[in-house]
Coordinates of C-alpha atoms in Angstrom, one line a residue:
Chain A
X1 CA -33.6 -24.3 65.9
X2 CA -34.1 -27.2 63.4
X3 CA -30.5 -27.2 62.0
X4 CA -29.0 -26.7 65.4
X5 CA -30.7 -29.8 66.8
X6 CA -29.8 -31.8 63.7
X7 CA -26.1 -31.1 64.2
X8 CA -26.2 -31.5 68.0
X9 CA -28.1 -34.8 68.0
X10 CA -26.0 -36.1 65.1
X11 CA -22.7 -35.3 67.0
X12 CA -23.9 -37.0 70.2
X13 CA -25.2 -40.1 68.3
X14 CA -22.1 -40.7 66.0
X15 CA -19.8 -42.0 68.7
X16 CA -22.2 -44.5 70.2
X17 CA -23.3 -45.6 66.8
X18 CA -19.7 -46.2 65.8
X19 CA -19.0 -48.3 68.9
X20 CA -22.2 -50.4 68.6
X21 CA -21.4 -51.1 64.9
X22 CA -17.9 -52.3 65.6
X23 CA -19.1 -54.6 68.4
X24 CA -21.9 -55.9 66.3
X25 CA -19.4 -56.7 63.5
X26 CA -17.2 -58.6 65.9
X27 CA -20.2 -60.5 67.2
X28 CA -21.4 -61.4 63.7
X29 CA -17.9 -62.6 62.7
X30 CA -17.8 -64.9 65.7
X31 CA -21.3 -66.1 65.3
X32 CA -22.3 -64.6 68.6
X33 CA -25.8 -63.4 69.4
X34 CA -26.4 -59.6 69.5
X35 CA -28.6 -59.9 72.6
X36 CA -26.3 -57.3 74.3
X37 CA -27.6 -54.6 72.0
X38 CA -31.2 -54.2 73.3
X39 CA -30.0 -54.7 76.9
X40 CA -27.3 -52.1 76.6
X41 CA -29.6 -49.6 74.8
X42 CA -32.2 -50.0 77.6
X43 CA -29.7 -49.7 80.5
X44 CA -27.9 -46.8 78.7
X45 CA -31.2 -45.0 78.2
X46 CA -32.2 -45.3 81.8
X47 CA -28.7 -44.2 83.1
X48 CA -28.7 -41.3 80.7
X49 CA -32.1 -40.0 82.0
X50 CA -30.9 -40.4 85.6
X51 CA -27.7 -38.5 84.8
X52 CA -29.6 -35.8 83.0
X53 CA -32.2 -35.5 85.8
X54 CA -29.4 -35.0 88.4
X55 CA -27.1 -32.9 86.2
X56 CA -27.5 -29.8 88.3
X57 CA -26.4 -31.5 91.6
X58 CA -23.8 -33.7 90.0
X59 CA -22.2 -30.5 88.5
X60 CA -21.8 -29.1 92.0
X61 CA -19.8 -32.1 93.3
X62 CA -16.1 -31.7 94.0
X63 CA -16.3 -27.9 93.9
X64 CA -18.2 -27.6 90.6
X65 CA -16.3 -30.2 88.6
X66 CA -18.5 -33.2 89.3
X67 CA -19.5 -33.4 85.6
X68 CA -15.9 -33.8 84.5
X69 CA -15.2 -36.4 87.2
X70 CA -18.3 -38.5 86.2
X71 CA -17.6 -38.2 82.5
X72 CA -13.9 -39.2 82.9
X73 CA -15.0 -42.1 85.1
X74 CA -17.4 -43.3 82.4
X75 CA -14.7 -42.9 79.7
X76 CA -12.0 -44.8 81.7
X77 CA -14.6 -47.6 82.4
X78 CA -15.4 -47.8 78.7
X79 CA -11.7 -48.1 77.9
X80 CA -11.1 -50.8 80.5
X81 CA -14.2 -52.7 79.2
X82 CA -12.9 -52.5 75.6
X83 CA -9.6 -54.0 76.7
X84 CA -11.5 -56.8 78.4
X85 CA -13.7 -57.3 75.4
X86 CA -10.7 -57.6 73.1
X87 CA -9.3 -60.3 75.3
X88 CA -12.6 -62.2 75.3
X89 CA -12.8 -61.9 71.5
X90 CA -9.3 -62.9 70.7
X91 CA -9.2 -65.8 73.3
X92 CA -12.1 -67.5 71.6
X93 CA -11.1 -67.5 68.0
X94 CA -9.8 -65.3 65.2
X95 CA -12.6 -63.0 64.1
X96 CA -13.5 -63.5 60.5
X97 CA -11.7 -66.7 60.0
X98 CA -13.8 -69.5 58.6
X99 CA -14.2 -72.9 60.2
X100 CA -13.7 -71.5 63.7
X101 CA -15.3 -73.2 66.6
X102 CA -18.3 -71.4 68.1
X103 CA -17.4 -69.9 71.4
X104 CA -18.7 -71.8 74.4
X105 CA -21.9 -70.6 76.1
X106 CA -20.1 -69.3 79.2
X107 CA -17.7 -67.2 77.3
X108 CA -20.6 -66.0 75.1
X109 CA -22.4 -64.8 78.2
X110 CA -19.4 -62.9 79.5
X111 CA -18.9 -61.1 76.1
X112 CA -22.6 -60.2 76.0
X113 CA -22.5 -58.9 79.6
X114 CA -19.4 -56.7 79.1
X115 CA -20.6 -55.5 75.6
X116 CA -24.0 -54.5 77.1
X117 CA -22.2 -52.6 79.9
X118 CA -19.8 -50.9 77.5
X119 CA -22.5 -49.5 75.2
X120 CA -24.7 -48.5 78.1
X121 CA -21.9 -46.4 79.5
X122 CA -21.3 -44.8 76.1
X123 CA -25.0 -44.0 75.8
X124 CA -25.1 -42.6 79.3
X125 CA -22.8 -39.7 78.6
X126 CA -23.9 -38.8 75.1
X127 CA -27.6 -39.5 75.9
X128 CA -27.6 -37.4 79.0
X129 CA -26.6 -34.3 76.9
X130 CA -29.4 -35.1 74.5
X131 CA -31.8 -35.4 77.4
X132 CA -30.7 -32.1 79.0
X133 CA -31.0 -30.4 75.6
X134 CA -34.5 -31.7 74.9
X135 CA -35.6 -31.2 78.5
X136 CA -34.9 -27.5 78.1
X137 CA -37.5 -27.3 75.3
X138 CA -40.3 -29.0 77.2
X139 CA -41.3 -25.6 78.6
X140 CA -41.1 -23.9 75.1
X141 CA -43.9 -25.5 73.1
X142 CA -43.5 -23.1 70.2
X143 CA -40.0 -24.4 69.5
X144 CA -40.6 -28.0 70.5
X145 CA -41.8 -29.3 67.1
X146 CA -38.8 -27.9 65.2
X147 CA -36.4 -29.3 67.8
X148 CA -37.9 -32.7 67.8
X149 CA -38.0 -32.9 64.0
X150 CA -34.3 -31.8 63.9
X151 CA -33.4 -34.3 66.5
X152 CA -35.1 -37.1 64.7
X153 CA -33.2 -36.2 61.5
X154 CA -29.9 -36.0 63.4
X155 CA -30.5 -39.3 65.1
X156 CA -31.5 -40.8 61.7
X157 CA -28.3 -39.7 60.0
X158 CA -26.2 -40.9 63.0
X159 CA -27.9 -44.4 63.0
X160 CA -27.5 -44.6 59.2
X161 CA -23.8 -43.9 59.6
X162 CA -23.6 -46.7 62.1
X163 CA -25.2 -49.1 59.6
X164 CA -22.7 -47.9 56.9
X165 CA -19.8 -48.7 59.2
X166 CA -21.4 -52.1 60.1
X167 CA -22.0 -53.2 56.5
X168 CA -18.7 -51.7 55.4
X169 CA -16.7 -53.7 57.9
X170 CA -18.8 -56.9 57.4
X171 CA -18.0 -56.7 53.6
X172 CA -14.2 -57.0 54.3
X173 CA -12.8 -60.4 54.0
X174 CA -9.7 -62.2 55.2
X175 CA -7.1 -60.7 57.4
X176 CA -8.3 -57.1 56.8
X177 CA -11.8 -58.1 57.9
X178 CA -10.3 -59.6 61.1
X179 CA -8.0 -56.8 62.1
X180 CA -9.8 -53.6 61.1
X181 CA -12.6 -54.0 63.7
X182 CA -10.0 -54.6 66.4
X183 CA -7.9 -51.7 65.3
X184 CA -11.0 -49.4 65.3
X185 CA -11.8 -50.7 68.8
X186 CA -8.2 -49.8 69.8
X187 CA -8.6 -46.3 68.4
X188 CA -11.9 -45.9 70.2
X189 CA -10.2 -47.0 73.4
X190 CA -7.5 -44.4 72.9
X191 CA -10.1 -41.8 72.1
X192 CA -11.9 -42.5 75.4
X193 CA -8.7 -42.2 77.5
X194 CA -7.7 -39.0 75.8
X195 CA -11.1 -37.5 76.3
X196 CA -10.9 -38.5 80.0
X197 CA -7.5 -36.8 80.2
X198 CA -9.1 -33.7 78.7
X199 CA -12.0 -33.7 81.1
X200 CA -9.7 -34.0 84.1
X201 CA -7.6 -31.1 82.7
X202 CA -10.7 -29.0 82.4
X203 CA -11.4 -29.7 86.0
X204 CA -7.8 -28.8 87.0
X205 CA -7.2 -32.2 88.4
X206 CA -4.5 -32.9 85.7
X207 CA -2.0 -30.3 84.7
X208 CA -2.6 -28.3 81.4
X209 CA 0.2 -28.4 78.9
X210 CA 0.9 -26.5 75.7
X211 CA -0.6 -27.8 72.5
X212 CA 1.6 -30.6 71.0
X213 CA 0.6 -29.5 67.5
X214 CA -1.9 -27.3 65.8
X215 CA -3.6 -28.7 62.7
X216 CA -6.7 -26.4 63.0
X217 CA -5.4 -24.5 59.9
X218 CA -5.8 -27.3 57.4
X219 CA -8.4 -29.5 59.2
X220 CA -10.5 -27.5 61.6
X221 CA -12.5 -29.5 64.2
X222 CA -15.7 -27.7 63.3
X223 CA -15.6 -28.7 59.7
X224 CA -17.7 -31.6 58.6
X225 CA -14.7 -33.9 58.1
X226 CA -13.2 -32.7 61.4
X227 CA -16.4 -33.6 63.3
X228 CA -16.6 -36.9 61.5
X229 CA -13.0 -37.8 62.4
X230 CA -13.6 -36.7 66.0
X231 CA -16.4 -39.2 66.3
X232 CA -14.5 -41.9 64.4
X233 CA -11.1 -41.7 65.9
X234 CA -11.2 -38.8 68.4
X235 CA -9.5 -36.2 66.1
X236 CA -8.4 -33.2 68.0
X237 CA -6.7 -30.2 66.2
X238 CA -4.8 -28.9 69.2
X239 CA -4.1 -31.8 71.6
X240 CA -1.9 -31.6 74.7
X241 CA 1.0 -34.0 75.2
X242 CA -1.0 -35.6 78.0
X243 CA -4.0 -36.3 75.7
X244 CA -1.7 -37.8 73.0
X245 CA -0.1 -40.1 75.6
X246 CA -3.5 -41.2 77.0
X247 CA -4.6 -41.9 73.4
X248 CA -1.5 -44.0 72.6
X249 CA -1.9 -45.8 76.0
X250 CA -5.5 -46.8 75.0
X251 CA -4.6 -48.0 71.6
X252 CA -1.6 -50.1 72.9
X253 CA -3.7 -51.6 75.7
X254 CA -6.2 -53.1 73.1
X255 CA -3.4 -54.3 70.8
X256 CA -1.4 -55.8 73.7
X257 CA -4.6 -57.5 75.0
X258 CA -5.3 -58.9 71.5
X259 CA -1.8 -60.2 71.1
X260 CA -1.5 -61.8 74.6
X261 CA -4.9 -63.5 74.2
X262 CA -3.8 -65.0 70.9
X263 CA -0.4 -66.1 72.2
X264 CA -2.1 -67.9 75.2
X265 CA -4.7 -69.6 73.0
Chain B
X10 CA 26.7 -26.9 116.7
X11 CA 29.6 -29.1 115.7
X12 CA 29.4 -28.4 112.0
X13 CA 32.2 -27.0 109.9
X14 CA 31.6 -23.4 108.6
X15 CA 31.4 -24.6 105.1
X16 CA 28.4 -26.8 106.0
X17 CA 26.7 -24.0 107.9
X18 CA 27.0 -21.7 104.9
X19 CA 25.7 -24.4 102.7
X20 CA 22.7 -25.1 105.0
X21 CA 21.9 -21.4 105.3
X22 CA 22.0 -21.1 101.5
X23 CA 19.6 -24.1 101.2
X24 CA 17.2 -22.7 103.7
X25 CA 17.1 -19.4 101.9
X26 CA 16.5 -21.2 98.7
X27 CA 13.6 -23.3 100.1
X28 CA 12.0 -20.2 101.6
X29 CA 12.4 -18.2 98.5
X30 CA 11.1 -21.1 96.4
X31 CA 8.1 -21.6 98.7
X32 CA 7.3 -17.8 98.5
X33 CA 7.5 -17.7 94.7
X34 CA 5.5 -20.9 94.2
X35 CA 3.1 -19.8 96.9
X36 CA 2.4 -16.5 95.1
X37 CA 2.1 -18.4 91.8
X38 CA -0.4 -21.0 93.0
X39 CA -2.2 -18.9 95.6
X40 CA -4.8 -17.4 93.4
X41 CA -6.0 -18.7 90.0
X42 CA -7.7 -15.6 88.5
X43 CA -11.5 -16.0 88.3
X44 CA -13.4 -14.6 85.4
X45 CA -17.2 -14.4 85.5
X46 CA -19.4 -14.8 82.5
X47 CA -23.2 -14.7 82.6
X48 CA -25.7 -16.2 80.2
X49 CA -28.8 -14.2 79.9
X50 CA -31.4 -14.7 77.1
X51 CA -29.0 -17.0 75.3
X52 CA -26.3 -14.3 75.2
X53 CA -22.9 -14.2 76.9
X54 CA -22.2 -11.2 79.1
X55 CA -19.5 -9.9 78.6
X56 CA -19.2 -11.3 75.1
X57 CA -15.4 -10.8 75.3
X58 CA -13.1 -11.5 78.2
X59 CA -9.4 -10.7 78.4
X60 CA -7.1 -13.1 80.2
X61 CA -3.3 -12.9 80.7
X62 CA -1.1 -15.1 78.5
X63 CA 0.6 -18.1 80.1
X64 CA -1.8 -18.1 83.1
X65 CA -4.3 -20.6 84.2
X66 CA -7.7 -19.0 84.6
X67 CA -10.9 -20.2 86.2
X68 CA -14.1 -19.3 84.2
X69 CA -17.2 -19.1 86.4
X70 CA -20.1 -19.3 84.0
X71 CA -23.5 -18.4 85.5
X72 CA -26.5 -19.5 83.5
X73 CA -29.3 -17.1 84.5
X74 CA -31.7 -18.5 81.9
X75 CA -34.2 -21.2 83.0
X76 CA -33.0 -23.3 80.0
X77 CA -29.8 -25.4 79.9
X78 CA -26.8 -24.4 77.8
X79 CA -23.6 -26.1 76.8
X80 CA -20.4 -24.0 76.9
X81 CA -18.3 -25.2 74.0
X82 CA -15.0 -24.1 72.3
X83 CA -13.0 -25.9 69.7
X84 CA -10.1 -23.5 70.1
X85 CA -10.0 -23.9 73.9
X86 CA -10.9 -27.7 73.8
X87 CA -13.6 -27.2 76.3
X88 CA -17.2 -28.5 76.5
X89 CA -19.6 -28.4 79.5
X90 CA -23.3 -28.6 80.1
X91 CA -24.7 -25.9 82.4
X92 CA -28.2 -26.5 83.7
X93 CA -30.7 -23.7 83.8
X94 CA -30.3 -21.3 86.8
X95 CA -27.0 -22.8 87.8
X96 CA -23.3 -22.1 87.5
X97 CA -20.3 -24.0 86.2
X98 CA -16.5 -23.8 86.7
X99 CA -14.2 -24.3 83.7
X100 CA -10.5 -24.1 83.9
X101 CA -8.6 -22.8 80.8
X102 CA -5.0 -22.0 80.0
X103 CA -2.1 -21.4 80.3
X104 CA -2.6 -20.2 76.7
X105 CA -0.4 -18.4 74.2
X106 CA -1.7 -14.9 73.1
X107 CA -4.6 -15.1 70.6
X108 CA -8.3 -15.2 70.1
X109 CA -10.3 -18.2 71.3
X110 CA -14.0 -18.1 70.4
X111 CA -16.6 -20.0 72.4
X112 CA -20.3 -20.5 71.9
X113 CA -23.4 -22.0 73.5
X114 CA -24.0 -25.3 71.7
X115 CA -27.7 -25.3 72.5
X116 CA -28.3 -21.7 71.2
X117 CA -25.3 -21.1 68.8
X118 CA -27.1 -18.4 66.8
X119 CA -27.0 -15.9 69.6
X120 CA -24.7 -17.4 72.3
X121 CA -21.3 -16.4 71.0
X122 CA -18.2 -15.0 72.8
X123 CA -14.5 -15.1 72.8
X124 CA -11.5 -15.2 75.2
X125 CA -8.8 -12.7 74.2
X126 CA -5.4 -13.8 75.6
X127 CA -3.0 -11.0 75.8

């Protein structure tokens, strides 16, 4: 039970940790406050518990595909929020460049609001799975200790990974330091849209297509590297054409938003 | 009707085509095959299900355990939480022939199964 919970909690934590780290780096680069973090964590935690507590009835919505519809809605909302965040970031000053003016207090507030909302939505989906998982062991006291220990280890590794990404990105200087966080934000946005497309395909609300490619032979998704890449950039070994299109749409949306905001500035 | 014969033949042909098309697509979309899988004591019953190749299938997974489970498959690209004592619908396919393992992510040591596409 211990190892299972380590892997499970780690998988669910990685994605949110990654998103929080990228947003924290962008905030630091623009001398913004990170007040959105505790607010987003709190709101996300509450929403995750609410989602988990109502999982059974939500699953029955829309002829038993309520879970997919809710998850896809969360993912599309996160993607939209990331496009908006990119705009706010790029409209106020080149991230990482020295001698930039500090963003005005009003813009700062808007960024903090959207950032808090974004991470709370990311935590809602991943956190609800953790809550459902742990909730199942509340009636099994004999296994609870192993599960909680494993979960703590998994969460610890996930959070450490977040810090690694955070300090790694902060250490980058110049153009690379400015563009890499934005590019990762774009990949995250693409990942969200492609996951939403997958959820809706699973619910039979979008048509299923053949796999566009199959790279499971040389990089299986259940390998350590495969799972890490899944959390980092949404790696999928057998994606459909629809998922790939959704992914590219998400990446381009962030890049276009960044470019337009800079041109207008 | 004041239509030339050529038009009448054309229209009749079109009508037959539409009716035939409706019939064929109707029989194609009428029934997505449903396959039932049960979860009992963290095991899948049956552990192997056979589905036809190139066909969309609706998996009806009934979790008879009081504990939640998560149906997961890397090969099928599917993932879904199923609360204790409840059921879930997961659409899969159309798929090429092959073996597609799935497992219960919450109890992966025992909850293992596979979809055989033939």
